[in-house]
Tab-separated table of N, CA and C and ligand atoms in Angstrom:
chain	number	residue	atom	x	y	z
A	16	MET	N	0.848	-1.200	0.002
A	16	MET	CA	0.004	0.005	-0.002
A	16	MET	C	0.880	1.246	-0.006
A	17	ASN	N	0.628	2.171	-0.920
A	17	ASN	CA	1.445	3.388	-0.939
A	17	ASN	C	0.793	4.497	-0.092
A	18	ASP	N	1.488	5.605	0.045
A	18	ASP	CA	1.008	6.649	0.931
A	18	ASP	C	-0.277	7.308	0.411
A	19	GLY	N	-0.397	7.384	-0.893
A	19	GLY	CA	-1.590	7.927	-1.503
A	19	GLY	C	-2.835	7.197	-1.071
A	20	MET	N	-2.735	5.872	-1.050
A	20	MET	CA	-3.836	5.038	-0.618
A	20	MET	C	-4.186	5.307	0.843
A	21	ASP	N	-3.135	5.371	1.677
A	21	ASP	CA	-3.364	5.623	3.092
A	21	ASP	C	-4.119	6.919	3.292
A	22	GLU	N	-3.760	7.891	2.472
A	22	GLU	CA	-4.391	9.191	2.577
A	22	GLU	C	-5.865	9.147	2.192
A	23	LEU	N	-6.122	8.367	1.137
A	23	LEU	CA	-7.505	8.210	0.685
A	23	LEU	C	-8.359	7.595	1.800
A	24	TYR	N	-7.841	6.556	2.423
A	24	TYR	CA	-8.576	5.902	3.503
A	24	TYR	C	-8.801	6.837	4.666
A	25	ARG	N	-7.728	7.614	4.969
A	25	ARG	CA	-7.846	8.539	6.078
A	25	ARG	C	-8.934	9.584	5.790
A	26	ASP	N	-8.995	10.000	4.532
A	26	ASP	CA	-10.025	10.987	4.148
A	26	ASP	C	-11.428	10.453	4.330
A	27	ILE	N	-11.637	9.192	3.957
A	27	ILE	CA	-12.966	8.588	4.114
A	27	ILE	C	-13.327	8.517	5.568
A	28	ILE	N	-12.365	8.086	6.405
A	28	ILE	CA	-12.627	7.968	7.844
A	28	ILE	C	-12.922	9.332	8.448
A	29	LEU	N	-12.121	10.313	8.115
A	29	LEU	CA	-12.327	11.667	8.675
A	29	LEU	C	-13.646	12.282	8.195
A	30	ASP	N	-14.013	11.982	6.948
A	30	ASP	CA	-15.289	12.489	6.418
A	30	ASP	C	-16.454	11.941	7.230
A	31	HIS	N	-16.445	10.630	7.510
A	31	HIS	CA	-17.525	10.034	8.294
A	31	HIS	C	-17.481	10.512	9.749
A	32	TYR	N	-16.276	10.763	10.233
A	32	TYR	CA	-16.111	11.231	11.618
A	32	TYR	C	-16.710	12.636	11.791
A	33	ARG	N	-16.418	13.484	10.811
A	33	ARG	CA	-16.849	14.878	10.901
A	33	ARG	C	-18.302	15.053	10.510
A	34	ASN	N	-18.768	14.234	9.569
A	34	ASN	CA	-20.152	14.334	9.101
A	34	ASN	C	-20.822	12.966	9.228
A	35	PRO	N	-21.072	12.527	10.478
A	35	PRO	CA	-21.599	11.180	10.642
A	35	PRO	C	-22.974	11.003	10.008
A	36	ARG	N	-23.155	9.911	9.262
A	36	ARG	CA	-24.458	9.581	8.695
A	36	ARG	C	-25.317	8.892	9.774
A	37	ASN	N	-26.603	9.181	9.705
A	37	ASN	CA	-27.552	8.497	10.594
A	37	ASN	C	-27.215	8.717	12.067
A	38	SER	N	-26.765	9.882	12.394
A	38	SER	CA	-26.473	10.192	13.781
A	38	SER	C	-27.734	10.658	14.492
A	39	GLY	N	-27.922	10.195	15.717
A	39	GLY	CA	-29.104	10.555	16.504
A	39	GLY	C	-29.775	9.309	17.077
A	40	SER	N	-30.974	9.506	17.664
A	40	SER	CA	-31.671	8.386	18.265
A	40	SER	C	-33.014	8.211	17.566
A	41	ILE	N	-33.656	7.042	17.819
A	41	ILE	CA	-34.984	6.783	17.284
A	41	ILE	C	-35.936	6.511	18.465
A	42	GLU	N	-37.062	7.207	18.444
A	42	GLU	CA	-38.061	7.013	19.520
A	42	GLU	C	-39.015	5.871	19.169
A	43	GLY	N	-39.577	5.266	20.178
A	43	GLY	CA	-40.622	4.279	19.905
A	43	GLY	C	-40.447	3.019	20.707
A	44	ASP	N	-41.581	2.332	20.952
A	44	ASP	CA	-41.574	1.116	21.768
A	44	ASP	C	-40.797	-0.031	21.142
A	45	SER	N	-40.888	-0.112	19.816
A	45	SER	CA	-40.319	-1.283	19.159
A	45	SER	C	-38.838	-1.091	18.770
A	46	VAL	N	-38.274	0.046	19.154
A	46	VAL	CA	-36.894	0.312	18.813
A	46	VAL	C	-35.946	-0.489	19.706
A	47	ILE	N	-34.993	-1.142	19.110
A	47	ILE	CA	-33.995	-1.911	19.863
A	47	ILE	C	-32.789	-1.002	20.102
A	48	ILE	N	-32.372	-0.939	21.368
A	48	ILE	CA	-31.249	-0.055	21.711
A	48	ILE	C	-30.144	-0.892	22.342
A	49	ILE	N	-28.976	-0.838	21.722
A	49	ILE	CA	-27.841	-1.597	22.247
A	49	ILE	C	-26.654	-0.645	22.436
A	50	GLU	N	-26.105	-0.701	23.644
A	50	GLU	CA	-24.968	0.158	23.961
A	50	GLU	C	-23.708	-0.695	24.118
A	51	GLU	N	-22.648	-0.270	23.459
A	51	GLU	CA	-21.385	-0.964	23.552
A	51	GLU	C	-20.304	0.022	23.975
A	52	PHE	N	-19.365	-0.484	24.781
A	52	PHE	CA	-18.291	0.346	25.306
A	52	PHE	C	-16.961	-0.330	25.062
A	53	ASN	N	-15.984	0.426	24.668
A	53	ASN	CA	-14.628	-0.106	24.486
A	53	ASN	C	-13.720	0.547	25.517
A	54	PRO	N	-13.489	-0.141	26.653
A	54	PRO	CA	-12.700	0.449	27.741
A	54	PRO	C	-11.263	0.754	27.353
A	55	LEU	N	-10.743	0.028	26.365
A	55	LEU	CA	-9.352	0.263	25.949
A	55	LEU	C	-9.111	1.658	25.418
A	56	CYS	N	-10.146	2.191	24.801
A	56	CYS	CA	-9.989	3.479	24.112
A	56	CYS	C	-10.978	4.532	24.631
A	57	GLY	N	-12.020	4.066	25.349
A	57	GLY	CA	-13.034	4.988	25.855
A	57	GLY	C	-14.147	5.271	24.860
A	58	ASP	N	-14.251	4.426	23.827
A	58	ASP	CA	-15.295	4.625	22.804
A	58	ASP	C	-16.631	4.104	23.311
A	59	LYS	N	-17.684	4.838	22.945
A	59	LYS	CA	-19.042	4.410	23.287
A	59	LYS	C	-19.921	4.545	22.045
A	60	ILE	N	-20.737	3.530	21.819
A	60	ILE	CA	-21.690	3.557	20.700
A	60	ILE	C	-23.038	3.055	21.192
A	61	ILE	N	-24.090	3.827	20.943
A	61	ILE	CA	-25.457	3.349	21.188
A	61	ILE	C	-26.133	3.239	19.842
A	62	VAL	N	-26.567	2.037	19.490
A	62	VAL	CA	-27.237	1.794	18.209
A	62	VAL	C	-28.733	1.691	18.444
A	63	TYR	N	-29.501	2.384	17.594
A	63	TYR	CA	-30.975	2.304	17.615
A	63	TYR	C	-31.428	1.619	16.347
A	64	LEU	N	-32.109	0.537	16.483
A	64	LEU	CA	-32.519	-0.249	15.305
A	64	LEU	C	-34.031	-0.354	15.282
A	65	HIS	N	-34.605	-0.033	14.135
A	65	HIS	CA	-36.046	-0.113	13.993
A	65	HIS	C	-36.409	-0.944	12.787
A	66	SER	N	-37.227	-1.969	13.018
A	66	SER	CA	-37.743	-2.787	11.929
A	66	SER	C	-39.203	-3.066	12.193
A	67	LEU	N	-40.042	-2.654	11.296
A	67	LEU	CA	-41.475	-2.849	11.462
A	67	LEU	C	-41.858	-4.306	11.260
A	68	SER	N	-41.290	-4.913	10.215
A	68	SER	CA	-41.668	-6.260	9.821
A	68	SER	C	-40.779	-7.325	10.474
A	69	GLY	N	-39.624	-6.914	10.982
A	69	GLY	CA	-38.664	-7.879	11.475
A	69	GLY	C	-37.830	-8.485	10.354
A	70	GLU	N	-37.997	-7.997	9.159
A	70	GLU	CA	-37.249	-8.522	8.008
A	70	GLU	C	-36.345	-7.503	7.374
A	71	LEU	N	-36.733	-6.240	7.518
A	71	LEU	CA	-36.021	-5.159	6.867
A	71	LEU	C	-35.561	-4.138	7.915
A	72	ILE	N	-34.366	-3.595	7.733
A	72	ILE	CA	-33.933	-2.517	8.626
A	72	ILE	C	-34.552	-1.221	8.113
A	73	ASP	N	-35.644	-0.816	8.725
A	73	ASP	CA	-36.357	0.395	8.270
A	73	ASP	C	-35.548	1.634	8.639
A	74	ASP	N	-34.951	1.602	9.806
A	74	ASP	CA	-34.182	2.766	10.252
A	74	ASP	C	-33.117	2.317	11.235
A	75	ILE	N	-31.989	2.989	11.167
A	75	ILE	CA	-30.926	2.716	12.132
A	75	ILE	C	-30.178	4.030	12.366
A	76	LYS	N	-29.952	4.316	13.632
A	76	LYS	CA	-29.203	5.513	13.983
A	76	LYS	C	-28.229	5.197	15.102
A	77	PHE	N	-27.311	6.099	15.345
A	77	PHE	CA	-26.385	5.854	16.457
A	77	PHE	C	-26.022	7.175	17.137
A	78	ILE	N	-25.695	7.026	18.423
A	78	ILE	CA	-25.115	8.128	19.178
A	78	ILE	C	-23.791	7.594	19.741
A	79	GLY	N	-22.738	8.334	19.608
A	79	GLY	CA	-21.480	7.822	20.109
A	79	GLY	C	-20.507	8.896	20.488
A	80	GLU	N	-19.472	8.445	21.184
A	80	GLU	CA	-18.349	9.328	21.465
A	80	GLU	C	-17.097	8.479	21.482
A	81	GLY	N	-15.975	9.074	21.115
A	81	GLY	CA	-14.722	8.338	21.093
A	81	GLY	C	-13.890	8.689	19.900
A	82	CYS	N	-12.972	7.803	19.562
A	82	CYS	CA	-11.976	8.083	18.537
A	82	CYS	C	-12.603	8.095	17.138
A	83	SER	N	-11.864	8.626	16.175
A	83	SER	CA	-12.366	8.754	14.796
A	83	SER	C	-12.628	7.378	14.181
A	84	ILE	N	-11.831	6.374	14.538
A	84	ILE	CA	-12.060	5.052	13.968
A	84	ILE	C	-13.411	4.490	14.407
A	85	SER	N	-13.712	4.569	15.708
A	85	SER	CA	-14.961	3.987	16.217
A	85	SER	C	-16.163	4.732	15.691
A	86	GLN	N	-16.087	6.047	15.620
A	86	GLN	CA	-17.254	6.845	15.213
A	86	GLN	C	-17.469	6.769	13.709
A	87	SER	N	-16.402	6.771	12.934
A	87	SER	CA	-16.563	6.687	11.485
A	87	SER	C	-17.071	5.286	11.102
A	88	SER	N	-16.620	4.290	11.857
A	88	SER	CA	-17.074	2.928	11.580
A	88	SER	C	-18.584	2.794	11.815
A	89	ALA	N	-19.085	3.469	12.842
A	89	ALA	CA	-20.523	3.456	13.132
A	89	ALA	C	-21.299	4.141	11.998
A	90	SER	N	-20.748	5.240	11.511
A	90	SER	CA	-21.384	5.959	10.414
A	90	SER	C	-21.448	5.096	9.162
A	91	ILE	N	-20.329	4.456	8.837
A	91	ILE	CA	-20.259	3.596	7.654
A	91	ILE	C	-21.174	2.399	7.806
A	92	MET	N	-21.220	1.828	8.997
A	92	MET	CA	-22.066	0.663	9.250
A	92	MET	C	-23.540	0.995	9.041
A	93	THR	N	-24.013	2.117	9.643
A	93	THR	CA	-25.416	2.466	9.508
A	93	THR	C	-25.771	2.753	8.045
A	94	ASP	N	-24.868	3.421	7.364
A	94	ASP	CA	-25.044	3.747	5.962
A	94	ASP	C	-25.199	2.490	5.102
A	95	LEU	N	-24.438	1.466	5.460
A	95	LEU	CA	-24.426	0.238	4.663
A	95	LEU	C	-25.669	-0.618	4.870
A	96	VAL	N	-26.201	-0.651	6.073
A	96	VAL	CA	-27.252	-1.625	6.375
A	96	VAL	C	-28.648	-1.030	6.362
A	97	ILE	N	-28.769	0.282	6.337
A	97	ILE	CA	-30.106	0.902	6.344
A	97	ILE	C	-30.864	0.500	5.065
A	98	GLY	N	-32.099	0.036	5.241
A	98	GLY	CA	-32.924	-0.390	4.102
A	98	GLY	C	-32.632	-1.800	3.640
A	99	LYS	N	-31.633	-2.454	4.261
A	99	LYS	CA	-31.308	-3.813	3.825
A	99	LYS	C	-32.085	-4.840	4.630
A	100	LYS	N	-32.166	-6.040	4.092
A	100	LYS	CA	-32.762	-7.144	4.845
A	100	LYS	C	-31.898	-7.516	6.031
A	101	ILE	N	-32.562	-7.944	7.109
A	101	ILE	CA	-31.849	-8.316	8.327
A	101	ILE	C	-30.789	-9.374	8.037
A	102	GLU	N	-31.157	-10.382	7.272
A	102	GLU	CA	-30.225	-11.457	6.971
A	102	GLU	C	-29.001	-10.955	6.209
A	103	HIS	N	-29.254	-10.017	5.297
A	103	HIS	CA	-28.149	-9.436	4.526
A	103	HIS	C	-27.242	-8.619	5.442
A	104	ALA	N	-27.847	-7.874	6.357
A	104	ALA	CA	-27.081	-7.061	7.314
A	104	ALA	C	-26.175	-7.991	8.152
A	105	LYS	N	-26.708	-9.131	8.540
A	105	LYS	CA	-25.950	-10.080	9.324
A	105	LYS	C	-24.735	-10.563	8.539
A	106	GLN	N	-24.938	-10.805	7.236
A	106	GLN	CA	-23.808	-11.228	6.379
A	106	GLN	C	-22.762	-10.148	6.284
A	107	ILE	N	-23.203	-8.893	6.182
A	107	ILE	CA	-22.261	-7.786	6.087
A	107	ILE	C	-21.436	-7.683	7.387
A	108	VAL	N	-22.078	-7.910	8.526
A	108	VAL	CA	-21.374	-7.903	9.810
A	108	VAL	C	-20.272	-8.975	9.786
A	109	GLN	N	-20.628	-10.144	9.299
A	109	GLN	CA	-19.619	-11.225	9.238
A	109	GLN	C	-18.472	-10.869	8.308
A	110	GLN	N	-18.812	-10.268	7.156
A	110	GLN	CA	-17.781	-9.891	6.222
A	110	GLN	C	-16.868	-8.830	6.783
A	111	PHE	N	-17.459	-7.900	7.557
A	111	PHE	CA	-16.660	-6.868	8.192
A	111	PHE	C	-15.638	-7.516	9.141
A	112	HIS	N	-16.108	-8.458	9.956
A	112	HIS	CA	-15.212	-9.078	10.911
A	112	HIS	C	-14.120	-9.898	10.226
A	113	THR	N	-14.471	-10.555	9.137
A	113	THR	CA	-13.479	-11.282	8.333
A	113	THR	C	-12.417	-10.316	7.820
A	114	PHE	N	-12.889	-9.215	7.264
A	114	PHE	CA	-11.999	-8.212	6.704
A	114	PHE	C	-11.084	-7.592	7.750
A	115	ILE	N	-11.643	-7.213	8.880
A	115	ILE	CA	-10.890	-6.448	9.878
A	115	ILE	C	-9.868	-7.347	10.579
A	116	THR	N	-10.099	-8.659	10.560
A	116	THR	CA	-9.157	-9.569	11.208
A	116	THR	C	-8.187	-10.172	10.156
A	117	GLY	N	-8.162	-9.571	8.961
A	117	GLY	CA	-7.144	-9.950	7.998
A	117	GLY	C	-7.567	-10.949	6.957
A	118	GLY	N	-8.819	-11.375	6.981
A	118	GLY	CA	-9.309	-12.312	5.999
A	118	GLY	C	-9.619	-11.654	4.661
A	119	ASN	N	-9.936	-12.439	3.685
A	119	ASN	CA	-10.247	-11.910	2.373
A	119	ASN	C	-11.749	-11.783	2.161
A	120	ILE	N	-12.160	-10.663	1.588
A	120	ILE	CA	-13.538	-10.498	1.152
A	120	ILE	C	-13.507	-10.053	-0.308
A	121	ASP	N	-14.618	-10.101	-0.932
A	121	ASP	CA	-14.733	-9.658	-2.316
A	121	ASP	C	-14.767	-8.129	-2.329
A	122	GLU	N	-13.621	-7.513	-2.644
A	122	GLU	CA	-13.556	-6.065	-2.541
A	122	GLU	C	-14.298	-5.342	-3.649
A	123	ASP	N	-14.745	-6.100	-4.625
A	123	ASP	CA	-15.548	-5.477	-5.693
A	123	ASP	C	-17.035	-5.501	-5.349
A	124	ASP	N	-17.363	-6.105	-4.213
A	124	ASP	CA	-18.746	-6.184	-3.769
A	124	ASP	C	-19.208	-4.783	-3.337
A	125	ASN	N	-20.060	-4.165	-4.116
A	125	ASN	CA	-20.495	-2.805	-3.834
A	125	ASN	C	-21.215	-2.669	-2.509
A	126	SER	N	-21.835	-3.728	-2.059
A	126	SER	CA	-22.624	-3.632	-0.811
A	126	SER	C	-21.684	-3.428	0.376
A	127	LEU	N	-20.369	-3.582	0.174
A	127	LEU	CA	-19.455	-3.383	1.305
A	127	LEU	C	-18.893	-1.953	1.397
A	128	GLY	N	-19.252	-1.139	0.422
A	128	GLY	CA	-19.002	0.305	0.462
A	128	GLY	C	-17.631	0.698	0.999
A	129	ASP	N	-17.660	1.544	2.023
A	129	ASP	CA	-16.429	2.140	2.533
A	129	ASP	C	-15.687	1.278	3.564
A	130	ILE	N	-16.086	0.014	3.714
A	130	ILE	CA	-15.395	-0.867	4.658
A	130	ILE	C	-13.889	-0.901	4.357
A	131	ASP	N	-13.574	-0.815	3.070
A	131	ASP	CA	-12.184	-0.750	2.617
A	131	ASP	C	-11.316	0.238	3.392
A	132	ALA	N	-11.939	1.289	3.837
A	132	ALA	CA	-11.212	2.373	4.511
A	132	ALA	C	-10.503	1.884	5.773
A	133	PHE	N	-10.954	0.714	6.294
A	133	PHE	CA	-10.358	0.217	7.545
A	133	PHE	C	-9.211	-0.755	7.322
A	134	LYS	N	-8.744	-0.824	6.072
A	134	LYS	CA	-7.655	-1.748	5.758
A	134	LYS	C	-6.445	-1.501	6.626
A	135	GLY	N	-6.112	-0.245	6.861
A	135	GLY	CA	-4.936	0.090	7.661
A	135	GLY	C	-5.061	-0.319	9.123
A	136	VAL	N	-6.315	-0.449	9.592
A	136	VAL	CA	-6.582	-0.788	10.983
A	136	VAL	C	-6.138	-2.217	11.308
A	137	ARG	N	-6.085	-3.075	10.252
A	137	ARG	CA	-5.797	-4.486	10.491
A	137	ARG	C	-4.436	-4.710	11.124
A	138	LYS	N	-3.539	-3.721	10.937
A	138	LYS	CA	-2.185	-3.850	11.524
A	138	LYS	C	-2.144	-3.519	13.016
A	139	PHE	N	-3.236	-2.943	13.513
A	139	PHE	CA	-3.225	-2.472	14.896
A	139	PHE	C	-4.348	-3.128	15.709
A	140	PRO	N	-4.027	-4.224	16.419
A	140	PRO	CA	-5.046	-4.989	17.134
A	140	PRO	C	-5.897	-4.134	18.056
A	141	ALA	N	-5.319	-3.128	18.712
A	141	ALA	CA	-6.090	-2.310	19.633
A	141	ALA	C	-7.169	-1.531	18.879
A	142	ARG	N	-6.840	-1.182	17.642
A	142	ARG	CA	-7.780	-0.382	16.838
A	142	ARG	C	-8.915	-1.240	16.267
A	143	ILE	N	-8.675	-2.554	16.185
A	143	ILE	CA	-9.713	-3.446	15.678
A	143	ILE	C	-10.940	-3.368	16.587
A	144	LYS	N	-10.698	-3.237	17.883
A	144	LYS	CA	-11.801	-3.103	18.828
A	144	LYS	C	-12.594	-1.824	18.575
A	145	CYS	N	-11.881	-0.765	18.251
A	145	CYS	CA	-12.527	0.513	17.935
A	145	CYS	C	-13.425	0.358	16.708
A	146	ALA	N	-12.855	-0.209	15.657
A	146	ALA	CA	-13.574	-0.315	14.398
A	146	ALA	C	-14.748	-1.290	14.521
A	147	GLY	N	-14.625	-2.288	15.375
A	147	GLY	CA	-15.658	-3.311	15.459
A	147	GLY	C	-16.831	-2.985	16.380
A	148	LEU	N	-16.658	-1.919	17.180
A	148	LEU	CA	-17.628	-1.639	18.246
A	148	LEU	C	-19.058	-1.487	17.709
A	149	ALA	N	-19.250	-0.668	16.708
A	149	ALA	CA	-20.591	-0.411	16.165
A	149	ALA	C	-21.180	-1.693	15.546
A	150	TRP	N	-20.282	-2.500	14.981
A	150	TRP	CA	-20.701	-3.740	14.346
A	150	TRP	C	-21.170	-4.749	15.368
A	151	ASN	N	-20.483	-4.768	16.524
A	151	ASN	CA	-20.939	-5.633	17.610
A	151	ASN	C	-22.320	-5.218	18.089
A	152	SER	N	-22.517	-3.899	18.173
A	152	SER	CA	-23.827	-3.391	18.599
A	152	SER	C	-24.912	-3.837	17.634
A	153	LEU	N	-24.644	-3.725	16.356
A	153	LEU	CA	-25.620	-4.125	15.350
A	153	LEU	C	-25.907	-5.609	15.442
A	154	ASP	N	-24.860	-6.382	15.603
A	154	ASP	CA	-25.003	-7.838	15.725
A	154	ASP	C	-25.938	-8.197	16.880
A	155	LYS	N	-25.688	-7.552	18.039
A	155	LYS	CA	-26.531	-7.815	19.218
A	155	LYS	C	-27.939	-7.323	19.025
A	156	ALA	N	-28.088	-6.174	18.348
A	156	ALA	CA	-29.419	-5.631	18.095
A	156	ALA	C	-30.239	-6.571	17.211
A	157	ILE	N	-29.599	-7.120	16.205
A	157	ILE	CA	-30.294	-8.071	15.319
A	157	ILE	C	-30.696	-9.327	16.112
A	158	ASP	N	-29.755	-9.799	16.954
A	158	ASP	CA	-30.084	-10.985	17.753
A	158	ASP	C	-31.230	-10.749	18.710
A	159	SER	N	-31.270	-9.596	19.338
A	159	SER	CA	-32.371	-9.377	20.285
A	159	SER	C	-33.683	-9.118	19.549
A	160	MET	N	-33.583	-8.601	18.311
A	160	MET	CA	-34.800	-8.432	17.533
A	160	MET	C	-35.378	-9.780	17.132
A	161	LYS	N	-34.497	-10.707	16.809
A	161	LYS	CA	-34.949	-12.062	16.428
A	161	LYS	C	-35.714	-12.737	17.548
A	162	LYS	N	-35.262	-12.454	18.783
A	162	LYS	CA	-35.940	-13.050	19.951
A	162	LYS	C	-37.352	-12.507	20.076
A	163	LEU	N	-37.570	-11.287	19.629
A	163	LEU	CA	-38.890	-10.646	19.760
A	163	LEU	C	-39.858	-11.152	18.707
A	164	THR	N	-39.310	-11.539	17.534
A	164	THR	CA	-40.239	-11.864	16.433
A	164	THR	C	-40.471	-13.367	16.293
B	208	LIG	ZN1	-11.144	3.949	19.710
């Protein structure tokens, strides 16, 4: 990887950090709320997941604080899974974990969007926790939603 690439990835991460997509909370009885904390870095993510049918992610938002990696990852995650089927979202979570721990994914798969930006994170185990925080929240939110339906 050359420096130009590193810069591109840094730009994507900073863009999501400064202008987070789907930031905020969702009101309502059927909203699933999962809070995750990363004590190593002090990152916090609260994910709000709303699905009317239990099959589609109708809405997803997050509130968080912490480092740019954790917050941009939450922004990218919500952006990727909003409007998608629950099962598809679950697959994307798995692909993210494969990618972040050094495994291979199909990088031409458009549904994985800006996940590429976290390529540099794979070299830093402490940062993997930061990047994975929002995804763990989503994973738990989907699991608790399944228990309800
Ligand atoms: Zn962090």
